[in-house]
Coordinates of C-alpha atoms in Angstrom, one line a residue:
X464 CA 3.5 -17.9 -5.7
X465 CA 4.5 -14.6 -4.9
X466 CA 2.7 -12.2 -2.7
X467 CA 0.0 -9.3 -3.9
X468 CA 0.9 -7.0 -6.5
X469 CA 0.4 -3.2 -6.3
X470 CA -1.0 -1.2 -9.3
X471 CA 1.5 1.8 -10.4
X472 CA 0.5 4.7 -8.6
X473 CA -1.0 7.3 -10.8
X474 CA 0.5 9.5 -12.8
X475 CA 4.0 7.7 -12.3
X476 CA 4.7 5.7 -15.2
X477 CA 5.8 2.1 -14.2
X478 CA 8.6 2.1 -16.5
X479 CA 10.3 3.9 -13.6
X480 CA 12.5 1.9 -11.6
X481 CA 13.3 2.7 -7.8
X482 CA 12.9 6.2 -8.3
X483 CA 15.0 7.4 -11.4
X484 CA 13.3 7.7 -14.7
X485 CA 13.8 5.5 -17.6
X486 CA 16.0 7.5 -19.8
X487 CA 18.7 8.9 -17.4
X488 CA 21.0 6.0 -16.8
X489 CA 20.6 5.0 -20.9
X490 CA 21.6 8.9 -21.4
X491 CA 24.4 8.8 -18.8
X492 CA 25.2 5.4 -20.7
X493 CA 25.4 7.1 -24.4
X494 CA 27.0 9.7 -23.1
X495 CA 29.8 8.3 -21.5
X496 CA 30.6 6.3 -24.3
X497 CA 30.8 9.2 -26.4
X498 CA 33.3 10.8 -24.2
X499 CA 35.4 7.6 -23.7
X500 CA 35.3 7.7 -27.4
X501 CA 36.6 11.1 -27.5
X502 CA 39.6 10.4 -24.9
X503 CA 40.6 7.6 -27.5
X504 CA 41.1 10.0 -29.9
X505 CA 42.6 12.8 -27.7
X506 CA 44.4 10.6 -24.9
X507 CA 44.8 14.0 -23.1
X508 CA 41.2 14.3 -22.4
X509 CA 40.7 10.1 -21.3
X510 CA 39.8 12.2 -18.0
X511 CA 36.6 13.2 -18.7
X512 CA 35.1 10.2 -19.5
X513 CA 36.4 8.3 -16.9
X514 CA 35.4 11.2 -14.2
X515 CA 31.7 11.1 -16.4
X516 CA 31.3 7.2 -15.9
X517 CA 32.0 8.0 -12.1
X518 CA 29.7 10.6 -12.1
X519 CA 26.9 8.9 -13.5
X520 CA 25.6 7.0 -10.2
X521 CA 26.9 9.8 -8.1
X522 CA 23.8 12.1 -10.3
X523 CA 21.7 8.8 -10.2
X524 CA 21.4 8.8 -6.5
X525 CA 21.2 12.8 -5.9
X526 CA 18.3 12.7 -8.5
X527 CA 16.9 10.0 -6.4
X528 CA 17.6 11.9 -2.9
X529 CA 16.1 15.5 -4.5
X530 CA 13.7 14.3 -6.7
X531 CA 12.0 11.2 -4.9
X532 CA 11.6 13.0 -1.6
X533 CA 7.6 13.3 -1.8
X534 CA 7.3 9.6 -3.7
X535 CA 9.3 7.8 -1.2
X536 CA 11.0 9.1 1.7
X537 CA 12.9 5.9 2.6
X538 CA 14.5 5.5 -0.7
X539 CA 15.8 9.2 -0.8
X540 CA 17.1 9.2 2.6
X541 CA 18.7 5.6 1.7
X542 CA 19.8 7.9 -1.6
X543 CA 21.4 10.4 0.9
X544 CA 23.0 7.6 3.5
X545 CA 24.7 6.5 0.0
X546 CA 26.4 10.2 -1.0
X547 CA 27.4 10.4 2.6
X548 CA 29.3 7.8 2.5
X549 CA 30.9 8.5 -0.4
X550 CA 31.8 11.2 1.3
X551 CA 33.1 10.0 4.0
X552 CA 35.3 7.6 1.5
X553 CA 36.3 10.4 -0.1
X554 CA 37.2 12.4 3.2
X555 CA 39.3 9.1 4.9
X556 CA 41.0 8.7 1.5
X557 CA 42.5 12.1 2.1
X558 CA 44.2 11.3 5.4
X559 CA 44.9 7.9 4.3
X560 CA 47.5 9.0 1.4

């Protein structure tokens, strides 16, 4: 049996899931199919759509590190840790080439 299980806190609606609300990643979803759809028809701009699906967490985890501060430190600074090191990725790629 598992162990105790906490009532939503109030006013948050417990559709939310570890800190970002329930329509973003759909919306980020729809969107980048739209886009993807739009670089099949105009190969020229295939770039957006791929740069939009990468984007997609990337906003996920800033909305999570801005917007979850007061609700739950840990998971925003966790949030933060995560962009930093995409950073860093992103920074040793750089010298790596």
């Amino acid at each position: 049996m598992s162990g105790p299980q906490r009532a939503p806190e109030q006013g948050r609606p417990d559709t939310e899931l570890a800190g970002l609300p329930a329509w973003l990643y759909p919306l980020g979803f729809w969107v980048a199919v739209a886009l993807l759809a739009v670089g099949v028809l105009w190969p020229d701009l295939s770039w957006v759509g791929v740069s939009w699906v990468g984007a997609v967490p990337v906003l996920a985890a800033l909305w999570v590190a801005v917007a979850g501060w007061r609700a739950d430190r840990r998971l925003s600074v966790a949030a933060g840790l995560a962009l930093a090191g995409l950073a860093l990725v992103v920074v040793v790629k750089q010298f790596i080439r």
